[in-house]
Coordinates of C-alpha atoms and ligand atoms in Angstrom, one line a residue:
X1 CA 5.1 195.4 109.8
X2 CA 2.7 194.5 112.4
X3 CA 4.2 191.5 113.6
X4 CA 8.1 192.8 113.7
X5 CA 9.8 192.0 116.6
X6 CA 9.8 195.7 119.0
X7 CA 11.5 194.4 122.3
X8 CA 12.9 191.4 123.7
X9 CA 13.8 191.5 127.4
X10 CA 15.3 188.8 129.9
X11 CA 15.4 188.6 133.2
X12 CA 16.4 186.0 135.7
X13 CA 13.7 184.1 138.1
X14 CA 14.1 181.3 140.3
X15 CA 12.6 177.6 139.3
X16 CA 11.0 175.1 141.2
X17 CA 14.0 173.9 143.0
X18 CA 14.7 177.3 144.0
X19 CA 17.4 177.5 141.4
X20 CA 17.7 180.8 139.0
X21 CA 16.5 180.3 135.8
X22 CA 16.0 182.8 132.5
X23 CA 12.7 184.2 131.4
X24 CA 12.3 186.4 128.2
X25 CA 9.6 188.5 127.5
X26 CA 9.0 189.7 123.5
X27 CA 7.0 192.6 122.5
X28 CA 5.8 193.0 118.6
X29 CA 4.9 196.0 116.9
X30 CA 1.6 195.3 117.2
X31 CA 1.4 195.3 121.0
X32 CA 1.2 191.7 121.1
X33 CA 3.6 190.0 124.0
X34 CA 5.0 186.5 124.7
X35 CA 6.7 185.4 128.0
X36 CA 8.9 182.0 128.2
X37 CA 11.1 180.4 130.4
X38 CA 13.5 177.6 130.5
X39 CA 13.7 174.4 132.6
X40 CA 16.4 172.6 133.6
X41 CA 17.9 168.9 134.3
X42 CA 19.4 166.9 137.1
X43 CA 19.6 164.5 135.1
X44 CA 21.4 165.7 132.5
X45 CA 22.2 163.8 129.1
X46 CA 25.9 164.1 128.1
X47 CA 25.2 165.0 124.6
X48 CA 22.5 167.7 126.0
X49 CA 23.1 171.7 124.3
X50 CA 25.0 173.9 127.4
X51 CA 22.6 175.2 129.7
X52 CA 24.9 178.6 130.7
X53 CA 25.6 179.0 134.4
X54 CA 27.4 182.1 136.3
X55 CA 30.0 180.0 138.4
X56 CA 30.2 183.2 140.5
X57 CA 30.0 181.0 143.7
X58 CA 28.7 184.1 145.3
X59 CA 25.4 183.8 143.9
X60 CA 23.0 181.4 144.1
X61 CA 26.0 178.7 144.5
X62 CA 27.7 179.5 141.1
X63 CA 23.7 178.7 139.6
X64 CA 22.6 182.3 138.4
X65 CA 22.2 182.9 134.8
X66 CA 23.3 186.8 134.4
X67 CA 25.4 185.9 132.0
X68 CA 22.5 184.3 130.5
X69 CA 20.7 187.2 130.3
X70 CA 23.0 189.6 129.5
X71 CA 23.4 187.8 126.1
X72 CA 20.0 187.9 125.7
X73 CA 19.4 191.5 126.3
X74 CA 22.3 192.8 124.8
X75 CA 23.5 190.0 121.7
X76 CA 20.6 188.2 120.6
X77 CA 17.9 191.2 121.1
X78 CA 19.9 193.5 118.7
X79 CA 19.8 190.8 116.0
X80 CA 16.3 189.9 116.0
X81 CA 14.5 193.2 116.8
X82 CA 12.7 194.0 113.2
X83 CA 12.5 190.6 112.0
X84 CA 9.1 189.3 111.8
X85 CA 7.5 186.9 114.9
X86 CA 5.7 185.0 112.2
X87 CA 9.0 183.7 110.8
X88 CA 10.1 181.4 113.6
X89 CA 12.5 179.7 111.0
X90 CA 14.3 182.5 110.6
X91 CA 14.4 184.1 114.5
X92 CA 15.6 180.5 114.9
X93 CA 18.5 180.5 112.6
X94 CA 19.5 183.5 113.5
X95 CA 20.3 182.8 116.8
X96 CA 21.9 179.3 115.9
X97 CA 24.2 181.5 113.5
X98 CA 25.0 184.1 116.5
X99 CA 26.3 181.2 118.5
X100 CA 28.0 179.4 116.1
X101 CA 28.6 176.5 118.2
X102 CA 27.8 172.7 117.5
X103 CA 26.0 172.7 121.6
X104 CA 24.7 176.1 121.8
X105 CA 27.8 176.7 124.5
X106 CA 28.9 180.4 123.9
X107 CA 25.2 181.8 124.3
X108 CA 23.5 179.5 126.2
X109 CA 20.8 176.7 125.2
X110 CA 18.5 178.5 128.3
X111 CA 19.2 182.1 126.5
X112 CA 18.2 180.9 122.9
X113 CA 15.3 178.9 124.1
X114 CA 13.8 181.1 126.3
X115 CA 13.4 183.4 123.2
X116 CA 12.8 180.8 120.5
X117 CA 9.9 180.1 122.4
X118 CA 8.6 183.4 123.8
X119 CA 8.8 184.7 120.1
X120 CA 6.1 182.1 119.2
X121 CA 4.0 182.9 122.6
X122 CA 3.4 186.5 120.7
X123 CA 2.9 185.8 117.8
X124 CA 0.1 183.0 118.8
X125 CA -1.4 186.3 120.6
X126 CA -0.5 188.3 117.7
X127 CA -2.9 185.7 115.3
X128 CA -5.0 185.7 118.1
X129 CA -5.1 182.5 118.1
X130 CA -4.5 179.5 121.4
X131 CA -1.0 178.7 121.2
X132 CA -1.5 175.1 120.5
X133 CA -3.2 176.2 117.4
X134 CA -0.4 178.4 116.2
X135 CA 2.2 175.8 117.1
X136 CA 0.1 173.3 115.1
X137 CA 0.9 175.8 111.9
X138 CA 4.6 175.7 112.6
X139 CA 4.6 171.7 112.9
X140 CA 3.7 171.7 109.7
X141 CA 0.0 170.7 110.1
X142 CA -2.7 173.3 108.1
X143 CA -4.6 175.3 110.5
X144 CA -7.6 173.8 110.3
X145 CA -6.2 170.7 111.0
X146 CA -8.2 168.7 113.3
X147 CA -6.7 167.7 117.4
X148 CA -7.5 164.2 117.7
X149 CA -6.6 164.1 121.1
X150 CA -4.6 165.0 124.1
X151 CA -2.0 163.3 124.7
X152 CA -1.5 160.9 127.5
X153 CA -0.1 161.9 130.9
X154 CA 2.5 159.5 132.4
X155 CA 2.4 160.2 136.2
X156 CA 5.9 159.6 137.6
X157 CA 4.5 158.7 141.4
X158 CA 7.8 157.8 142.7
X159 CA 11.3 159.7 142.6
X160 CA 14.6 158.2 142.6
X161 CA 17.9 158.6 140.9
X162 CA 19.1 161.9 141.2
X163 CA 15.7 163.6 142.0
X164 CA 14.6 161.6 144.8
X165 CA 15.8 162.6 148.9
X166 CA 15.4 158.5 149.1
X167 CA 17.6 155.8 148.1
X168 CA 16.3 154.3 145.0
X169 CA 18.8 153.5 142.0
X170 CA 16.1 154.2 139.1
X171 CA 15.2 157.6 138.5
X172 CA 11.1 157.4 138.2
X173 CA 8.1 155.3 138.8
X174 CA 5.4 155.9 136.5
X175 CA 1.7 154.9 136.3
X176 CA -0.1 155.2 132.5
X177 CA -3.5 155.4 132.4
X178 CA -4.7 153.6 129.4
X179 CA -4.5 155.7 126.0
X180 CA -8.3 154.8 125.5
X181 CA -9.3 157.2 128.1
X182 CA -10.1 160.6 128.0
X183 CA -7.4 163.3 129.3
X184 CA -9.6 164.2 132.6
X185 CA -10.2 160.9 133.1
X186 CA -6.6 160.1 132.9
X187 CA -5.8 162.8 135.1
X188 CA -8.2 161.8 137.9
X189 CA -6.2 158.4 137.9
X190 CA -2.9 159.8 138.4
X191 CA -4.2 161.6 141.1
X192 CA -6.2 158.8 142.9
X193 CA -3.0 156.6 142.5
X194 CA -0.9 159.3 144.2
X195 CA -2.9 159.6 147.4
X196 CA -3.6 156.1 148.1
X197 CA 0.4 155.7 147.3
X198 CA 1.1 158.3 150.0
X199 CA -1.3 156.2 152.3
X200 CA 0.2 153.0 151.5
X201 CA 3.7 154.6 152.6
X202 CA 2.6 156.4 155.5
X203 CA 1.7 152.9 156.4
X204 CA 4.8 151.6 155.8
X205 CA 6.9 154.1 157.6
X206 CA 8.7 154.8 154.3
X207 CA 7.4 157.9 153.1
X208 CA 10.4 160.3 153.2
X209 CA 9.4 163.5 151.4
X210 CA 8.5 164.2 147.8
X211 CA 11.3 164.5 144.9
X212 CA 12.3 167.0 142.5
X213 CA 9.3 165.9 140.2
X214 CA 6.2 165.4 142.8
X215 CA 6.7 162.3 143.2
X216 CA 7.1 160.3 147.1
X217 CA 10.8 159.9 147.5
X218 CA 10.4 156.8 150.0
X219 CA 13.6 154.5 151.4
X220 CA 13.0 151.0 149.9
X221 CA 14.7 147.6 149.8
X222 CA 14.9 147.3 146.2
X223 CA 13.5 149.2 143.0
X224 CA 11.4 146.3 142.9
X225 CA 9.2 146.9 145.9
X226 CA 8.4 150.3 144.1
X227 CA 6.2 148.4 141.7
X228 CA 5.0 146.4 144.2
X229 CA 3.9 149.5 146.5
X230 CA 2.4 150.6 143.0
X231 CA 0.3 147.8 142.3
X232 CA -0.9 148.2 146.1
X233 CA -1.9 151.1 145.8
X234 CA -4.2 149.8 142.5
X235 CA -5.7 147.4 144.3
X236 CA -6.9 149.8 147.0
X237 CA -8.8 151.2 144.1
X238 CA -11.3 150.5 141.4
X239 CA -8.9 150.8 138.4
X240 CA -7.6 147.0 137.3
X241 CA -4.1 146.9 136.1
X242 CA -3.1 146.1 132.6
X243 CA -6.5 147.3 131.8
X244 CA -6.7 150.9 133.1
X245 CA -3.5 151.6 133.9
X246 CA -0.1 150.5 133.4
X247 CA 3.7 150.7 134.7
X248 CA 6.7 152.4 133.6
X249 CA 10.0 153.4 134.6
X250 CA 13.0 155.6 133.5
X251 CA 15.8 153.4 134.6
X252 CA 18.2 156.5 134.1
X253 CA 21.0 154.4 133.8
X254 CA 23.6 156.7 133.0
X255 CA 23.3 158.5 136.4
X256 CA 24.5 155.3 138.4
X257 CA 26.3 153.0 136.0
X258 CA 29.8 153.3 136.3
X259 CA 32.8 151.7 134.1
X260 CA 32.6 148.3 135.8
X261 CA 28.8 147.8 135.5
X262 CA 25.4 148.5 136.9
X263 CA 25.2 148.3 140.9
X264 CA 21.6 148.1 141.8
X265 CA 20.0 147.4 145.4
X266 CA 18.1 144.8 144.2
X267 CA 21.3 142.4 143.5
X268 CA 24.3 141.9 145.4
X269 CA 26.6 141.9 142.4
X270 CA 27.8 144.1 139.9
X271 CA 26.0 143.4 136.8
X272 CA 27.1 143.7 133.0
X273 CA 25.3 144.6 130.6
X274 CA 23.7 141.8 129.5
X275 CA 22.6 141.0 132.8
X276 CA 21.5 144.1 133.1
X277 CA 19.4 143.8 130.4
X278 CA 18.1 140.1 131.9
X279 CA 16.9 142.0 134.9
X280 CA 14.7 144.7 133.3
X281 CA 13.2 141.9 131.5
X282 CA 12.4 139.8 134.8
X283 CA 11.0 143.1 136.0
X284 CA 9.1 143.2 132.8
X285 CA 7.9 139.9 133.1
X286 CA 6.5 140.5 136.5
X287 CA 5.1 143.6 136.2
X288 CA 4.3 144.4 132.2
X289 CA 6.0 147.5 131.4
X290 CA 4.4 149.7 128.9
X291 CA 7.6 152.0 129.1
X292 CA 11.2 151.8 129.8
X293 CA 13.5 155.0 129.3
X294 CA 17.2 155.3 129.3
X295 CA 17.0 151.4 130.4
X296 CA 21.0 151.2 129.8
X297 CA 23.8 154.2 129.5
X298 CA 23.5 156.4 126.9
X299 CA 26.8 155.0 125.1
X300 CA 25.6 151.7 124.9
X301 CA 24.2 151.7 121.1
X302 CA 24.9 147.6 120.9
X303 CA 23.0 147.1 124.3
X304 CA 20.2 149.1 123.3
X305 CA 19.5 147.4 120.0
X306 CA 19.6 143.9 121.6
X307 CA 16.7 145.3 124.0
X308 CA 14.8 146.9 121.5
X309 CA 15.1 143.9 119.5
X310 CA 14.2 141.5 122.1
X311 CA 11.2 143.5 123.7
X312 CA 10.7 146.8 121.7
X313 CA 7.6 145.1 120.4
X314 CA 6.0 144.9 123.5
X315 CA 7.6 148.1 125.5
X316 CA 8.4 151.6 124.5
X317 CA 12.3 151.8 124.3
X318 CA 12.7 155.5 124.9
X319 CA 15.6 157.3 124.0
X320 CA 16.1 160.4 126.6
X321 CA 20.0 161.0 127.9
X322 CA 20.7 158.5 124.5
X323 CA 18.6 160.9 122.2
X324 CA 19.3 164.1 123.9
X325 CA 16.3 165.8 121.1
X326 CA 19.5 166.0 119.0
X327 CA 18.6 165.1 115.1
X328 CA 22.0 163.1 114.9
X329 CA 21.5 160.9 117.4
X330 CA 18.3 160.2 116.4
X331 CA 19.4 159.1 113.2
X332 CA 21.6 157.1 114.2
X333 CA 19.0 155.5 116.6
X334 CA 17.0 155.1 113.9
X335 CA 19.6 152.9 112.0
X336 CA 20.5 151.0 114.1
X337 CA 17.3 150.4 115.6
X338 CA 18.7 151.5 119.3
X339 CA 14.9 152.7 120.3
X340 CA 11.1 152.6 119.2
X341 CA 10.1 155.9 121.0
X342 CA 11.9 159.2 121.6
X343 CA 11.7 161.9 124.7
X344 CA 11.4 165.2 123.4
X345 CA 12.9 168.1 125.6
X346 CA 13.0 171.7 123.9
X347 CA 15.9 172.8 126.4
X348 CA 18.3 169.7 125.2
X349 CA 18.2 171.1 121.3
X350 CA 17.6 174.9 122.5
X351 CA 15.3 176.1 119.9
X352 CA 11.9 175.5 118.7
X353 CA 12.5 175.1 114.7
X354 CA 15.0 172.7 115.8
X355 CA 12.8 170.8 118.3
X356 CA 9.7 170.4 115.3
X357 CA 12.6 169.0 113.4
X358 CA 13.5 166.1 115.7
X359 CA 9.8 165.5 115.9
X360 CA 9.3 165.7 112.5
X361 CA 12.3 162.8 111.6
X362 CA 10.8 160.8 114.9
X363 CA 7.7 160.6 112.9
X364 CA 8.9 159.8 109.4
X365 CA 10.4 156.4 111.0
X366 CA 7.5 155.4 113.3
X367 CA 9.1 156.5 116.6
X368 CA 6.3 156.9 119.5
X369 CA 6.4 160.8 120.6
X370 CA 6.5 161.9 124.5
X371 CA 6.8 165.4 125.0
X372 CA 8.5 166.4 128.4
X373 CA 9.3 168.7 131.3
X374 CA 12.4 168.4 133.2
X375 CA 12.9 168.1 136.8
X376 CA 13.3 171.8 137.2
X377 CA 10.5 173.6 136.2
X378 CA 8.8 176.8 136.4
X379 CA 4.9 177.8 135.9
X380 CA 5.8 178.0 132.0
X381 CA 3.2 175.5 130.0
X382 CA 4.2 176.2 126.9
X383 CA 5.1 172.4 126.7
X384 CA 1.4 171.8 126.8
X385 CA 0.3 173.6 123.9
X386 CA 3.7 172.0 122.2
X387 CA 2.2 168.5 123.2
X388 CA -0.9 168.6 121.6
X389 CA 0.5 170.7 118.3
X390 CA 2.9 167.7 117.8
X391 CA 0.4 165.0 118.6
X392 CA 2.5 163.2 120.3
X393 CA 1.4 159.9 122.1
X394 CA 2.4 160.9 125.3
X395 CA 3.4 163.6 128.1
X396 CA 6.0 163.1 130.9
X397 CA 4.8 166.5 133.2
X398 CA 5.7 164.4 136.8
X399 CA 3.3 163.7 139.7
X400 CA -0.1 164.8 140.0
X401 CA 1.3 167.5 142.6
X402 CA 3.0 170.7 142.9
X403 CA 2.6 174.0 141.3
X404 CA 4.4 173.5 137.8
X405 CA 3.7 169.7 137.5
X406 CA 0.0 170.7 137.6
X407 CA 0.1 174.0 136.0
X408 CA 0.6 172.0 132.9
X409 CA -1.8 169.0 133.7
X410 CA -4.3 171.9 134.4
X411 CA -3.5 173.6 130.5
X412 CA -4.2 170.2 129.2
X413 CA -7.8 170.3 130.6
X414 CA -8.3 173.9 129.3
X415 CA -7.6 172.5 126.5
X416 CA -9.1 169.5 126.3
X417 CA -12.3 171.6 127.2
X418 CA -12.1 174.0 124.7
X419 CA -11.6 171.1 121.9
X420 CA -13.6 168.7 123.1
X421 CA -16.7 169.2 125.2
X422 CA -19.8 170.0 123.3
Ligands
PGA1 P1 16.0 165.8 134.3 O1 15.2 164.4 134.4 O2 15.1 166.8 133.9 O3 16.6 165.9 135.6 O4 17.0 165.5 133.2 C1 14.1 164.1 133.5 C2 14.4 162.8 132.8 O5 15.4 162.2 133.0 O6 13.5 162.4 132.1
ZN2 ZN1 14.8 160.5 131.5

């Protein structure tokens, strides 16, 4: 058999933060060869599958992943060498059954992944077909099935949280162009936003440095004054808010709330939940979110149906640290009506099968789709093909900036070109 798995091979690399991450390489039969890596959080969701780390503080601060790849190379690759490429349900289970464990904890959520997903890279080469095509297959979809669009890019412009050098309690700051407008279009906003931003904040005297994700990392007053320095840096263009482009914001609020409530700099008090809830809503009021992810901790299921219920028809409620990509969580999201929109990570479930899965229930119950990096990344755009085979509404790839943000911005236009231009 052609497309029978011949070799799989890890190795360890470093990711954008300069942190070792695992990359697998899978050779068919046939010649044919897929190469995958795996991302990693700051920000990590409680509930997220176990991302395996050395803890040999003698490397790379206890971050290497030899471990990691040692279970590649010599646990998983023994299992799956023979099986067929073209059978991602089964290389999937496979591994699921090797690790036997509810979080993916005794091989490693980076291990499995990186080959769930770099089996699929071959055998898209092995159809000789685009990935996004092949993917499109294994979502379900027929093959001819026809790409309505690309999905639309929100630009986090400004870092906070845990991925920002600044001061900021919320975790990103993101412009949307509108969904109307064609990807390169959309891309050329993001962009335009994020220089006269860095202008704006020059200005100021508040640019800092750039965060984890691309985005300017700058010491404010409040969160508040990030939107503000967002809809300045609008204005000093032709796009009109609320028309062409919108606001957004992953609140994050798992990363700073702690047992007595949510201390924010924008308010001198602690504030409870409800209050909380109050001040995204006076935000929301001011500024019109189209988005607001993790806006309360990711225990909270009461809090987050009284927001959805109260403005889910007018915002995105998206479920990221609350969600985790796990298909229990969604469900119970779904039942309780915690959420109307779900970020989809492949590293937080740890294989693909699993991933199309989450996407797939998402779907049957209405939930808006955003398919997304994390904050460390490598040149990998696998996401992007996964994106537009999932037709999901939106993308959350970072700023316009640095190598792996754009690396997948810039496999969106390829393929936007090769699908759409006449
Ligand atoms: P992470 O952040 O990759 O650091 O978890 C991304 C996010 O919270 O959406
Ligand atoms: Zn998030």
């Amino acid at each position: 058999m052609d497309s029978a798995i011949y070799s799989i091979t890890a190795r360890e690399i470093l990711d954008s933060r300069g942190n070792p991450t695992i990359e697998t390489t899978v050779i068919l039969q046939s010649g044919y060869r897929g190469t995958a890596s795996a991302p990693s959080g700051a920000s990590v969701g409680k509930y997220e599958a176990v991302e395996l780390r050395d803890k040999d503080e003698n490397r790379y601060n206890g971050m290497g992943v030899l471990t990691a790849v040692t279970n590649v190379n010599t646990i998983i690759a023994p299992k799956l060498v023979g099986l067929d490429a073209l059978d991602q349900k089964k290389i999937d289970e496979t591994m699921i059954a090797l690790d036997a464990t509810p979080n993916k904890s005794k091989l490693g959520a980076n291990s499995i992944l990186s080959v769930s997903l770099a089996v699929a890279a071959a055998a898209a080469n092995h159809t000789k077909q685009p990935l996004y095509r092949y993917l499109t297959q294994l979502a379900g979809r027929p093959a001819a099935a026809k790409i309505e669009r690309i999905p639309t890019p929100l630009f986090n412009i400004i870092n906070g949280g845990k991925h920002g050098a600044g001061n900021l309690n919320f975790q990103e700051f993101m412009v949307i162009p509108a969904s109307n407008k064609p990807f390169h279009d959309a891309l050329q906003i993001g962009a335009e936003l994020y220089h006269h931003l860095k202008q704006i904040l020059a200005y100021r005297n508040a640019i800092h440095s750039v965060g984890d994700e691309g985005g300017f990392a700058p010491n404010l007053f409040t969160n508040m004054e990030a939107l503000e320095l967002l809809m300045e840096a609008i204005k000093a263009t032709k796009y009109r808010f609320g028309t062409d482009v919108f606001f957004g914001m992953d609140i994050a609020a798992s990363q700073f709330k702690t047992p007595r409530g949510y201390q924010i700099k924008d308010k001198p008090q602690l504030l409870s939940g409800r209050q909380f809830i109050d001040y995204l809503k006076e935000l929301n009021t001011k500024y019109r979110l189209l988005l607001l992810e993790d806006p309360l901790e990711e225990d909270d299921w009461a809090g987050w149906a009284t927001l959805t219920r109260e403005v889910g028809r007018d915002i995105l409620i998206v479920g990221d640290d609350l969600l985790v990509t796990n298909p229990e969580r969604l469900a119970r999201a779904i039942d309780e009506k915690a959420c109307n929109a779900i970020l989809l990570k492949p590293n937080q479930i740890g294989t693909l099968s699993e991933f199309l899965a989450v996407v797939a229930l998402a779907r049957a119950h209405d939930m808006k789709c955003i398919v997304s990096h994390r904050s460390g990344e490598t040149n990998d755009t696998f996401i992007a093909d996964l994106a537009v085979a999932v037709a999901s509404e939106y993308v959350k790839f970072g700023a316009p900036a640095r190598g792996e943000r754009v690396a997948k911005y810039n496999r969106l236009l390829q393929i936007e070109s090769e699908l759409f231009s006449q």
